[in-house]
Coordinates of N, CA and C in Angstrom, one line a residue:
M1 N -102.2 -70.1 -47.4 CA -101.2 -70.3 -46.4 C -99.9 -69.4 -46.6
K2 N -99.5 -69.4 -48.0 CA -98.4 -68.6 -48.3 C -98.7 -67.1 -48.1
N3 N -99.9 -66.7 -48.5 CA -100.2 -65.3 -48.3 C -100.2 -64.9 -46.8
R4 N -100.7 -65.8 -46.0 CA -100.7 -65.6 -44.5 C -99.3 -65.4 -44.0
K5 N -98.3 -66.3 -44.5 CA -96.9 -66.2 -44.1 C -96.3 -64.9 -44.5
K6 N -96.7 -64.5 -45.8 CA -96.2 -63.2 -46.3 C -96.7 -62.0 -45.4
Q7 N -97.9 -62.1 -45.0 CA -98.5 -61.0 -44.2 C -97.8 -60.9 -42.9
L8 N -97.6 -62.1 -42.3 CA -96.9 -62.2 -41.0 C -95.5 -61.6 -41.1
M9 N -94.8 -62.0 -42.2 CA -93.4 -61.5 -42.5 C -93.4 -59.9 -42.6
K10 N -94.4 -59.4 -43.3 CA -94.5 -58.0 -43.4 C -94.8 -57.3 -42.1
I11 N -95.7 -57.9 -41.3 CA -96.0 -57.3 -40.0 C -94.7 -57.3 -39.1
G12 N -94.0 -58.5 -39.2 CA -92.8 -58.6 -38.4 C -91.7 -57.6 -38.8
A13 N -91.7 -57.3 -40.1 CA -90.7 -56.3 -40.6 C -91.1 -54.9 -40.2
V14 N -92.4 -54.6 -40.2 CA -92.8 -53.3 -39.7 C -92.5 -53.1 -38.2
I15 N -92.8 -54.2 -37.4 CA -92.5 -54.1 -36.0 C -91.0 -53.9 -35.8
A16 N -90.2 -54.6 -36.6 CA -88.7 -54.5 -36.4 C -88.3 -53.0 -36.7
V17 N -88.9 -52.4 -37.8 CA -88.5 -51.1 -38.1 C -88.9 -50.1 -37.0
I18 N -90.1 -50.3 -36.5 CA -90.6 -49.5 -35.4 C -89.7 -49.6 -34.2
A19 N -89.3 -50.8 -33.9 CA -88.4 -51.1 -32.7 C -87.1 -50.4 -32.9
V20 N -86.5 -50.5 -34.1 CA -85.2 -49.8 -34.4 C -85.4 -48.3 -34.3
A21 N -86.5 -47.8 -34.8 CA -86.7 -46.4 -34.8 C -86.9 -45.9 -33.3
G22 N -87.5 -46.8 -32.5 CA -87.7 -46.4 -31.1 C -86.4 -46.4 -30.4
I23 N -85.5 -47.4 -30.7 CA -84.2 -47.4 -30.0 C -83.4 -46.2 -30.4
A24 N -83.4 -45.9 -31.8 CA -82.7 -44.8 -32.3 C -83.2 -43.5 -31.6
G25 N -84.5 -43.4 -31.5 CA -85.1 -42.2 -30.9 C -84.7 -42.0 -29.5
G26 N -84.7 -43.2 -28.8 CA -84.2 -43.2 -27.4 C -82.8 -42.7 -27.2
V27 N -81.9 -43.2 -28.2 CA -80.5 -42.8 -28.2 C -80.4 -41.3 -28.4
V28 N -81.2 -40.8 -29.4 CA -81.2 -39.3 -29.7 C -81.6 -38.5 -28.5
I29 N -82.7 -38.9 -27.8 CA -83.1 -38.2 -26.6 C -82.1 -38.3 -25.5
Y30 N -81.5 -39.5 -25.3 CA -80.5 -39.6 -24.3 C -79.3 -38.7 -24.5
K31 N -78.8 -38.7 -25.8 CA -77.7 -37.9 -26.1 C -78.0 -36.4 -26.0
S32 N -79.3 -36.0 -26.3 CA -79.7 -34.6 -26.2 C -79.7 -34.2 -24.7
V33 N -80.2 -35.0 -23.8 CA -80.2 -34.7 -22.4 C -78.8 -34.6 -21.8
N34 N -77.9 -35.5 -22.3 CA -76.6 -35.5 -21.8 C -75.6 -34.7 -22.5
R35 N -76.0 -34.0 -23.6 CA -75.1 -33.2 -24.3 C -74.6 -32.1 -23.5
F36 N -73.3 -31.8 -23.5 CA -72.7 -30.8 -22.6 C -71.5 -30.2 -23.3
D37 N -71.5 -28.9 -23.6 CA -70.4 -28.2 -24.2 C -70.3 -26.8 -23.6
L38 N -69.3 -26.6 -22.8 CA -69.1 -25.3 -22.2 C -67.6 -25.0 -22.0
T39 N -67.3 -23.8 -22.4 CA -65.9 -23.3 -22.3 C -65.9 -21.9 -21.6
V40 N -65.1 -21.8 -20.6 CA -65.0 -20.5 -19.8 C -63.6 -20.0 -19.9
A41 N -63.4 -18.8 -20.3 CA -62.1 -18.2 -20.4 C -61.1 -19.1 -21.2
G42 N -61.7 -19.7 -22.2 CA -60.8 -20.6 -23.1 C -60.6 -22.0 -22.5
D43 N -61.1 -22.2 -21.3 CA -60.9 -23.5 -20.7 C -62.1 -24.4 -20.8
P44 N -62.0 -25.6 -21.4 CA -63.1 -26.5 -21.5 C -63.6 -26.9 -20.1
I45 N -64.9 -26.9 -19.8 CA -65.4 -27.3 -18.5 C -65.9 -28.7 -18.7
S46 N -65.4 -29.6 -17.8 CA -65.9 -31.0 -17.8 C -67.2 -31.1 -17.1
K47 N -67.9 -32.2 -17.3 CA -69.2 -32.4 -16.6 C -69.0 -32.5 -15.1
E48 N -67.9 -33.1 -14.7 CA -67.6 -33.3 -13.3 C -67.3 -31.9 -12.6
E49 N -66.5 -31.1 -13.3 CA -66.3 -29.7 -12.8 C -67.5 -28.9 -12.7
Y50 N -68.4 -29.0 -13.7 CA -69.6 -28.2 -13.7 C -70.5 -28.7 -12.6
V51 N -70.7 -30.0 -12.4 CA -71.6 -30.4 -11.3 C -71.1 -30.1 -10.0
N52 N -69.8 -30.2 -9.7 CA -69.2 -29.8 -8.5 C -69.5 -28.3 -8.2
C53 N -69.3 -27.5 -9.2 CA -69.5 -26.1 -9.0 C -71.0 -25.8 -8.8
M54 N -71.8 -26.5 -9.5 CA -73.3 -26.3 -9.4 C -73.8 -26.6 -8.0
N55 N -73.2 -27.7 -7.5 CA -73.6 -28.2 -6.1 C -73.2 -27.1 -5.1
S56 N -72.1 -26.4 -5.3 CA -71.5 -25.5 -4.4 C -72.4 -24.2 -4.3
V57 N -73.1 -23.9 -5.4 CA -73.9 -22.7 -5.4 C -75.4 -23.0 -5.3
E58 N -75.8 -24.2 -5.3 CA -77.2 -24.6 -5.3 C -78.0 -24.0 -4.1
Y59 N -77.4 -24.2 -2.9 CA -78.1 -23.7 -1.7 C -78.3 -22.2 -1.7
D60 N -77.3 -21.5 -2.1 CA -77.4 -20.0 -2.1 C -78.4 -19.5 -3.2
T61 N -78.4 -20.3 -4.3 CA -79.3 -20.0 -5.4 C -80.8 -20.2 -4.9
K62 N -81.0 -21.3 -4.2 CA -82.3 -21.6 -3.6 C -82.7 -20.4 -2.7
M63 N -81.8 -20.0 -1.8 CA -82.2 -18.9 -0.9 C -82.4 -17.6 -1.7
Q64 N -81.7 -17.4 -2.7 CA -81.8 -16.2 -3.6 C -83.2 -16.1 -4.2
I65 N -83.6 -17.3 -4.8 CA -85.0 -17.3 -5.4 C -86.1 -17.2 -4.4
Q66 N -85.9 -17.8 -3.2 CA -87.0 -17.7 -2.2 C -87.1 -16.3 -1.7
Q67 N -86.0 -15.6 -1.6 CA -86.0 -14.2 -1.1 C -86.5 -13.2 -2.1
D68 N -86.0 -13.4 -3.4 CA -86.3 -12.4 -4.4 C -87.7 -12.6 -4.9
Y69 N -88.2 -13.8 -4.9 CA -89.5 -14.0 -5.6 C -90.6 -14.6 -4.6
D70 N -90.2 -14.5 -3.3 CA -91.2 -15.0 -2.2 C -91.6 -16.4 -2.6
A71 N -90.7 -17.3 -3.1 CA -91.0 -18.6 -3.5 C -91.0 -19.6 -2.4
V72 N -91.7 -20.7 -2.5 CA -91.7 -21.7 -1.5 C -91.1 -23.0 -2.1
Y73 N -90.1 -23.5 -1.4 CA -89.3 -24.7 -1.9 C -90.2 -25.9 -1.9
G74 N -90.3 -26.6 -3.1 CA -91.1 -27.8 -3.2 C -90.5 -28.7 -4.3
T75 N -91.2 -29.7 -4.7 CA -90.7 -30.7 -5.7 C -90.5 -30.0 -7.0
D76 N -91.3 -29.0 -7.4 CA -91.2 -28.4 -8.7 C -90.5 -27.0 -8.6
F77 N -89.8 -26.8 -7.6 CA -89.2 -25.5 -7.3 C -88.3 -25.1 -8.5
W78 N -87.5 -25.9 -9.0 CA -86.5 -25.6 -10.0 C -87.1 -25.5 -11.4
E79 N -88.3 -26.1 -11.6 CA -89.0 -26.0 -12.9 C -90.0 -24.9 -13.0
K80 N -90.2 -24.2 -11.9 CA -91.1 -23.0 -12.0 C -90.4 -21.8 -12.6
Q81 N -91.2 -20.9 -13.1 CA -90.6 -19.7 -13.7 C -90.7 -18.5 -12.7
Y82 N -89.6 -17.8 -12.7 CA -89.5 -16.6 -11.8 C -89.1 -15.4 -12.6
D83 N -90.0 -14.5 -12.9 CA -89.8 -13.4 -13.7 C -89.2 -13.7 -15.0
G84 N -89.9 -14.8 -15.6 CA -89.5 -15.2 -17.0 C -88.3 -16.2 -17.1
Q85 N -87.8 -16.6 -15.9 CA -86.7 -17.5 -15.9 C -87.0 -18.7 -15.1
Y86 N -86.7 -19.9 -15.6 CA -86.9 -21.1 -14.8 C -85.8 -21.1 -13.7
G87 N -86.2 -21.8 -12.6 CA -85.2 -21.9 -11.5 C -83.9 -22.5 -11.9
Y88 N -84.0 -23.5 -12.7 CA -82.7 -24.2 -13.1 C -81.9 -23.3 -14.0
E89 N -82.5 -22.4 -14.7 CA -81.8 -21.4 -15.5 C -81.0 -20.4 -14.7
I90 N -81.6 -20.0 -13.6 CA -81.0 -19.1 -12.6 C -79.8 -19.9 -12.0
L91 N -80.0 -21.2 -11.7 CA -78.9 -22.0 -11.1 C -77.7 -22.1 -12.1
T92 N -78.1 -22.3 -13.4 CA -77.1 -22.4 -14.4 C -76.3 -21.1 -14.5
R93 N -77.0 -19.9 -14.5 CA -76.3 -18.6 -14.6 C -75.3 -18.5 -13.4
N94 N -75.8 -18.8 -12.2 CA -74.9 -18.6 -11.0 C -73.7 -19.6 -11.0
T95 N -73.9 -20.8 -11.6 CA -72.8 -21.7 -11.7 C -71.8 -21.2 -12.7
V96 N -72.2 -20.7 -13.8 CA -71.3 -20.1 -14.8 C -70.5 -19.0 -14.2
E97 N -71.2 -18.1 -13.5 CA -70.5 -16.9 -12.8 C -69.5 -17.4 -11.8
Q98 N -69.8 -18.5 -11.1 CA -68.8 -19.0 -10.1 C -67.6 -19.6 -10.8
L99 N -67.9 -20.3 -11.9 CA -66.8 -20.8 -12.7 C -65.9 -19.7 -13.3
K100 N -66.5 -18.6 -13.7 CA -65.7 -17.5 -14.2 C -64.8 -17.0 -13.1
Y101 N -65.3 -16.9 -11.9 CA -64.5 -16.4 -10.7 C -63.4 -17.4 -10.4
I102 N -63.7 -18.7 -10.4 CA -62.6 -19.7 -10.0 C -61.5 -19.7 -11.1
H103 N -61.9 -19.6 -12.3 CA -60.9 -19.6 -13.4 C -60.1 -18.3 -13.4
A104 N -60.7 -17.2 -13.1 CA -60.0 -16.0 -13.0 C -58.9 -16.0 -11.9
V105 N -59.2 -16.6 -10.8 CA -58.3 -16.7 -9.7 C -57.1 -17.7 -10.0
Y106 N -57.5 -18.8 -10.6 CA -56.4 -19.8 -10.9 C -55.6 -19.3 -12.1
D107 N -56.1 -18.7 -13.1 CA -55.3 -18.2 -14.2 C -54.3 -17.1 -13.7
L108 N -54.8 -16.2 -12.8 CA -53.8 -15.3 -12.2 C -52.8 -16.0 -11.4
A109 N -53.2 -17.0 -10.7 CA -52.2 -17.7 -9.8 C -51.2 -18.4 -10.7
E110 N -51.6 -19.0 -11.8 CA -50.7 -19.7 -12.7 C -49.7 -18.7 -13.3
E111 N -50.2 -17.5 -13.7 CA -49.3 -16.5 -14.3 C -48.2 -16.0 -13.3
N112 N -48.5 -16.1 -12.0 CA -47.6 -15.7 -11.0 C -46.8 -16.8 -10.4
G113 N -47.0 -18.0 -10.9 CA -46.2 -19.1 -10.4 C -46.7 -19.7 -9.1
D114 N -47.9 -19.4 -8.7 CA -48.4 -19.9 -7.4 C -49.0 -21.3 -7.6
V115 N -49.4 -21.7 -8.8 CA -49.8 -23.1 -9.1 C -49.1 -23.4 -10.5
E116 N -48.7 -24.6 -10.7 CA -48.1 -25.0 -11.9 C -49.1 -25.1 -13.0
D117 N -50.3 -25.5 -12.7 CA -51.3 -25.8 -13.7 C -52.7 -25.3 -13.1
S118 N -53.4 -24.5 -13.8 CA -54.6 -23.9 -13.3 C -55.9 -24.7 -13.7
C119 N -55.7 -25.9 -14.4 CA -56.9 -26.6 -14.8 C -57.5 -27.4 -13.7
Y120 N -58.7 -27.8 -13.9 CA -59.5 -28.5 -12.9 C -58.9 -29.8 -12.5
E121 N -58.3 -30.6 -13.5 CA -57.7 -31.9 -13.2 C -56.5 -31.7 -12.2
A122 N -55.7 -30.6 -12.4 CA -54.6 -30.4 -11.5 C -55.1 -30.1 -10.1
L123 N -56.1 -29.3 -10.0 CA -56.7 -29.0 -8.7 C -57.2 -30.2 -8.0
E124 N -57.9 -31.1 -8.8 CA -58.4 -32.4 -8.2 C -57.2 -33.2 -7.7
K125 N -56.1 -33.2 -8.5 CA -54.9 -34.0 -8.1 C -54.3 -33.5 -6.8
R126 N -54.2 -32.1 -6.7 CA -53.7 -31.6 -5.5 C -54.5 -31.9 -4.2
W127 N -55.8 -31.9 -4.4 CA -56.7 -32.3 -3.4 C -56.5 -33.7 -2.9
K128 N -56.5 -34.6 -3.9 CA -56.3 -36.1 -3.5 C -55.0 -36.3 -2.9
D129 N -53.9 -35.7 -3.5 CA -52.6 -35.9 -3.0 C -52.5 -35.3 -1.6
G130 N -53.1 -34.2 -1.3 CA -53.1 -33.6 0.0 C -53.7 -34.5 1.0
N131 N -54.9 -35.0 0.7 CA -55.6 -35.9 1.6 C -54.8 -37.2 1.9
A132 N -54.1 -37.7 0.8 CA -53.3 -38.9 1.0 C -52.1 -38.6 1.9
E133 N -51.5 -37.5 1.8 CA -50.4 -37.1 2.6 C -50.8 -36.9 4.1
R134 N -52.0 -36.3 4.3 CA -52.5 -36.1 5.7 C -52.8 -37.5 6.3
S135 N -53.4 -38.3 5.5 CA -53.8 -39.7 6.0 C -52.5 -40.4 6.4
E136 N -51.5 -40.3 5.6 CA -50.2 -41.0 6.0 C -49.6 -40.5 7.3
K137 N -49.7 -39.1 7.4 CA -49.1 -38.5 8.6 C -49.9 -39.0 9.9
V138 N -51.2 -39.1 9.7 CA -52.1 -39.5 10.9 C -51.7 -40.9 11.3
K139 N -51.5 -41.8 10.3 CA -51.1 -43.2 10.6 C -49.7 -43.2 11.3
K140 N -48.8 -42.3 11.0 CA -47.5 -42.3 11.6 C -47.5 -41.5 13.0
G141 N -48.7 -41.0 13.3 CA -48.8 -40.2 14.6 C -48.2 -38.8 14.5
E142 N -48.0 -38.3 13.3 CA -47.3 -37.0 13.1 C -48.4 -35.9 13.3
V143 N -47.9 -34.7 13.6 CA -48.8 -33.6 13.8 C -49.2 -33.0 12.4
I144 N -50.5 -32.8 12.2 CA -51.0 -32.1 11.0 C -51.7 -30.9 11.4
Y145 N -51.8 -29.9 10.4 CA -52.5 -28.7 10.7 C -53.7 -28.6 9.7
G146 N -54.8 -28.2 10.3 CA -56.0 -28.2 9.5 C -56.8 -29.5 9.7
L147 N -57.6 -29.8 8.8 CA -58.4 -31.0 8.9 C -57.6 -32.3 8.5
K148 N -58.1 -33.4 9.0 CA -57.5 -34.7 8.7 C -57.8 -35.0 7.2
E149 N -58.9 -34.6 6.8 CA -59.3 -34.9 5.4 C -60.3 -33.8 4.9
Y150 N -60.0 -33.3 3.7 CA -60.8 -32.2 3.1 C -61.8 -32.8 2.1
T151 N -63.0 -32.3 2.1 CA -63.9 -32.6 1.0 C -63.4 -31.7 -0.2
F152 N -63.8 -32.0 -1.4 CA -63.3 -31.2 -2.5 C -63.7 -29.7 -2.4
Q153 N -64.9 -29.4 -2.0 CA -65.3 -28.0 -1.8 C -64.5 -27.3 -0.8
L154 N -64.3 -28.0 0.4 CA -63.5 -27.3 1.4 C -62.1 -27.1 1.0
Y155 N -61.5 -28.0 0.2 CA -60.1 -27.8 -0.3 C -60.1 -26.7 -1.3
L156 N -61.1 -26.6 -2.2 CA -61.2 -25.5 -3.1 C -61.3 -24.1 -2.4
D157 N -62.1 -24.1 -1.4 CA -62.3 -22.8 -0.6 C -60.9 -22.4 0.0
Y158 N -60.3 -23.4 0.6 CA -59.0 -23.2 1.3 C -58.0 -22.7 0.3
E159 N -57.9 -23.3 -0.9 CA -56.9 -22.9 -1.9 C -57.2 -21.5 -2.5
L160 N -58.4 -21.2 -2.7 CA -58.8 -19.9 -3.2 C -58.4 -18.8 -2.2
S161 N -58.6 -19.1 -0.9 CA -58.2 -18.1 0.1 C -56.7 -18.0 0.2
T162 N -56.0 -19.1 0.1 CA -54.6 -19.1 0.2 C -53.9 -18.4 -0.9
L163 N -54.5 -18.6 -2.1 CA -53.9 -17.9 -3.3 C -54.1 -16.4 -3.2
K164 N -55.2 -16.0 -2.7 CA -55.5 -14.5 -2.5 C -54.5 -14.0 -1.5
E165 N -54.3 -14.6 -0.4 CA -53.4 -14.2 0.7 C -52.0 -14.1 0.2
K166 N -51.6 -15.1 -0.6 CA -50.2 -15.1 -1.1 C -50.0 -14.0 -2.1
Y167 N -51.0 -13.7 -2.9 CA -50.8 -12.6 -3.9 C -50.8 -11.2 -3.1
C168 N -51.7 -11.0 -2.2 CA -51.7 -9.8 -1.5 C -50.5 -9.5 -0.6
N169 N -49.9 -10.6 -0.1 CA -48.7 -10.4 0.8 C -47.4 -10.1 0.0
D170 N -47.5 -10.2 -1.3 CA -46.3 -9.9 -2.1 C -46.5 -8.5 -2.7
I171 N -45.8 -7.5 -2.1 CA -46.0 -6.1 -2.6 C -45.4 -5.8 -3.9
S172 N -44.6 -6.7 -4.4 CA -43.9 -6.5 -5.7 C -44.9 -6.9 -6.9
R173 N -46.0 -7.4 -6.6 CA -46.9 -7.9 -7.7 C -47.8 -6.7 -8.1
E174 N -48.3 -6.9 -9.3 CA -49.1 -5.9 -10.0 C -50.3 -5.5 -9.0
G175 N -50.5 -4.2 -8.8 CA -51.6 -3.7 -8.1 C -51.4 -3.6 -6.6
M176 N -50.3 -4.2 -6.1 CA -50.1 -4.3 -4.7 C -49.2 -3.2 -4.1
Q177 N -48.7 -2.3 -5.0 CA -48.0 -1.1 -4.5 C -49.0 -0.1 -4.2
L178 N -48.9 0.5 -3.0 CA -49.8 1.5 -2.5 C -49.2 2.8 -2.4
T179 N -49.8 3.9 -2.8 CA -49.3 5.2 -2.6 C -49.9 5.7 -1.2
E180 N -49.2 6.7 -0.6 CA -49.6 7.2 0.7 C -51.0 7.9 0.5
D181 N -51.3 8.5 -0.6 CA -52.6 9.1 -0.8 C -53.7 8.0 -0.8
E182 N -53.5 6.8 -1.4 CA -54.4 5.7 -1.4 C -54.7 5.2 0.0
V183 N -53.6 5.1 0.7 CA -53.7 4.6 2.1 C -54.5 5.6 3.0
L184 N -54.2 6.9 2.8 CA -54.9 7.9 3.6 C -56.4 8.0 3.2
Q185 N -56.7 7.9 1.9 CA -58.1 7.9 1.5 C -58.9 6.7 2.0
H186 N -58.2 5.6 2.0 CA -58.9 4.4 2.5 C -59.1 4.5 4.0
Y187 N -58.2 5.0 4.7 CA -58.3 5.2 6.1 C -59.4 6.1 6.5
Q188 N -59.6 7.1 5.7 CA -60.6 8.1 6.0 C -62.0 7.7 5.5
S189 N -62.1 6.6 4.8 CA -63.4 6.1 4.3 C -64.3 5.5 5.4
R190 N -63.7 5.2 6.6 CA -64.5 4.7 7.7 C -63.7 4.7 9.0
D191 N -64.4 4.4 10.1 CA -63.7 4.4 11.4 C -63.0 3.1 11.5
W192 N -61.9 3.1 12.3 CA -61.0 2.0 12.6 C -60.9 1.8 14.1
I193 N -61.7 0.9 14.6 CA -61.8 0.6 16.0 C -61.1 -0.7 16.4
F194 N -60.2 -0.6 17.4 CA -59.4 -1.8 17.8 C -59.7 -2.1 19.2
G195 N -59.9 -3.4 19.5 CA -60.1 -3.9 20.9 C -61.3 -3.2 21.6
D196 N -61.2 -2.9 22.8 CA -62.3 -2.3 23.6 C -62.5 -0.8 23.4
S197 N -61.5 -0.2 22.6 CA -61.6 1.2 22.4 C -62.8 1.6 21.6
E198 N -63.4 2.8 22.0 CA -64.5 3.3 21.3 C -64.1 4.4 20.4
E199 N -62.9 4.8 20.4 CA -62.4 5.9 19.6 C -61.7 5.4 18.3
N200 N -61.8 6.2 17.3 CA -61.2 5.8 16.0 C -59.7 5.9 16.2
A201 N -59.0 4.8 15.8 CA -57.6 4.7 15.9 C -56.9 5.6 14.8
D202 N -55.8 6.2 15.1 CA -55.1 7.0 14.2 C -54.5 6.2 13.1
L203 N -54.0 6.8 12.0 CA -53.6 6.1 10.8 C -52.4 5.1 11.1
E204 N -51.4 5.6 11.9 CA -50.3 4.7 12.2 C -50.7 3.5 13.0
T205 N -51.6 3.6 13.9 CA -52.1 2.5 14.6 C -52.9 1.5 13.7
A206 N -53.6 2.1 12.8 CA -54.5 1.2 11.9 C -53.8 0.9 10.6
R207 N -52.6 1.3 10.3 CA -52.0 1.2 9.0 C -51.9 -0.2 8.5
I208 N -51.5 -1.2 9.3 CA -51.4 -2.6 8.8 C -52.7 -3.1 8.3
A209 N -53.8 -2.8 9.1 CA -55.1 -3.3 8.7 C -55.6 -2.5 7.5
V210 N -55.3 -1.2 7.4 CA -55.8 -0.4 6.3 C -55.1 -0.9 5.0
E211 N -53.8 -1.1 5.1 CA -53.1 -1.5 3.9 C -53.5 -3.0 3.4
R212 N -53.7 -3.8 4.4 CA -54.2 -5.2 4.1 C -55.5 -5.2 3.4
E213 N -56.5 -4.5 4.0 CA -57.8 -4.4 3.4 C -57.8 -3.8 2.0
L214 N -57.0 -2.7 1.8 CA -56.9 -2.0 0.5 C -56.3 -3.0 -0.5
R215 N -55.3 -3.7 -0.2 CA -54.7 -4.7 -1.1 C -55.7 -5.8 -1.5
E216 N -56.5 -6.2 -0.5 CA -57.5 -7.2 -0.8 C -58.6 -6.7 -1.7
Q217 N -58.9 -5.5 -1.5 CA -59.9 -4.8 -2.4 C -59.4 -4.7 -3.8
K218 N -58.1 -4.3 -4.0 CA -57.5 -4.2 -5.3 C -57.4 -5.6 -6.0
Y219 N -57.1 -6.6 -5.2 CA -57.0 -7.9 -5.7 C -58.4 -8.3 -6.2
D220 N -59.5 -8.1 -5.4 CA -60.8 -8.4 -5.8 C -61.2 -7.7 -7.1
D221 N -60.8 -6.5 -7.2 CA -61.1 -5.7 -8.4 C -60.4 -6.3 -9.7
M222 N -59.2 -6.8 -9.5 CA -58.5 -7.4 -10.6 C -59.2 -8.7 -11.0
I223 N -59.7 -9.5 -10.0 CA -60.4 -10.7 -10.4 C -61.7 -10.4 -11.1
T224 N -62.4 -9.4 -10.6 CA -63.7 -9.0 -11.2 C -63.5 -8.5 -12.6
Q225 N -62.4 -7.8 -12.9 CA -62.1 -7.4 -14.3 C -61.9 -8.6 -15.2
R226 N -61.2 -9.6 -14.6 CA -61.0 -10.8 -15.4 C -62.3 -11.5 -15.7
E227 N -63.1 -11.6 -14.6 CA -64.4 -12.2 -14.8 C -65.2 -11.5 -15.9
N228 N -65.3 -10.2 -15.8 CA -66.1 -9.4 -16.8 C -65.6 -9.6 -18.2
S229 N -64.3 -9.9 -18.4 CA -63.8 -10.0 -19.8 C -63.7 -11.5 -20.2
S230 N -64.1 -12.4 -19.3 CA -64.1 -13.8 -19.5 C -65.1 -14.2 -20.5
Q231 N -64.7 -14.9 -21.6 CA -65.7 -15.4 -22.6 C -66.3 -16.7 -22.2
V232 N -67.6 -16.8 -22.4 CA -68.3 -18.1 -22.2 C -68.8 -18.6 -23.5
E233 N -68.5 -19.8 -23.9 CA -68.9 -20.4 -25.1 C -69.5 -21.7 -24.9
G234 N -70.5 -22.0 -25.8 CA -71.2 -23.3 -25.7 C -72.7 -23.1 -25.8
S235 N -73.4 -24.2 -25.9 CA -74.9 -24.1 -26.0 C -75.5 -24.0 -24.6
M236 N -76.0 -22.8 -24.2 CA -76.6 -22.7 -22.9 C -77.9 -23.5 -22.8
K237 N -78.5 -23.8 -23.9 CA -79.7 -24.6 -23.9 C -79.4 -26.0 -23.4
D238 N -78.3 -26.5 -23.9 CA -77.8 -27.9 -23.4 C -77.3 -27.8 -22.0
V239 N -76.7 -26.7 -21.6 CA -76.2 -26.6 -20.2 C -77.3 -26.5 -19.3
N240 N -78.4 -25.7 -19.6 CA -79.6 -25.6 -18.8 C -80.2 -27.0 -18.6
R241 N -80.3 -27.7 -19.7 CA -80.9 -29.1 -19.6 C -80.1 -30.0 -18.7
Y242 N -78.8 -29.9 -18.9 CA -77.9 -30.7 -18.0 C -78.0 -30.3 -16.6
T243 N -78.2 -29.0 -16.3 CA -78.4 -28.5 -14.9 C -79.6 -29.2 -14.3
L244 N -80.7 -29.1 -15.0 CA -82.0 -29.7 -14.5 C -81.8 -31.2 -14.2
K245 N -81.1 -31.9 -15.1 CA -81.0 -33.3 -14.9 C -80.2 -33.7 -13.7
N246 N -79.2 -32.8 -13.3 CA -78.3 -33.1 -12.2 C -78.6 -32.4 -10.9
I247 N -79.7 -31.6 -10.8 CA -80.0 -31.0 -9.5 C -80.3 -32.1 -8.5
Q248 N -79.7 -32.0 -7.3 CA -79.9 -33.0 -6.3 C -81.3 -32.9 -5.7

């Protein structure tokens, strides 16, 4: 009887060890799947910021894969390989590139005093505060311009556009001073047609549009230079895994 009890105790101990190991293994797997470490241009990227950005480029990435590889969208679309890359890896790459662009814009804006803080949390706060302010005005029957309420992505798009316009409208800023040779060369690069006229407008007629477009191009070039020099740090293996886990 004593031997039987000892055997049962040993079996119970083994089962307990296996159970503990199983739990520990599950924790390790869970942590591995949810591990996320990404820094763009020196700015730590939170999981929330990454997922929001990933969602904003997901549709375009799907269209890109379908067009480039003649792929058909299905349940395993993101886990298939396309020219040696999994679909979710392409989505990760596009997300990181978009994050580089966004941080380039906001870093430049912060340097010029257009935003007090370029971080994601500050952007999120401006979005929530803006929606709260519009909601209060609606309750009071006051006139508001734009939407009554912005989704986060709509607000981000609006602010990115506004920051670009503000920079380009200030001719005292870096890159916004134009020489007459630059204006003339840009004018001669294509036809400038206004209204119902079929004839190319002369430079003085087209000058405002020529200069605006030229400044916008120079701004875009500045942002591209910042993107190209932007350092990305972190485990892309973990980021790829996190992307796959969070695809809608």
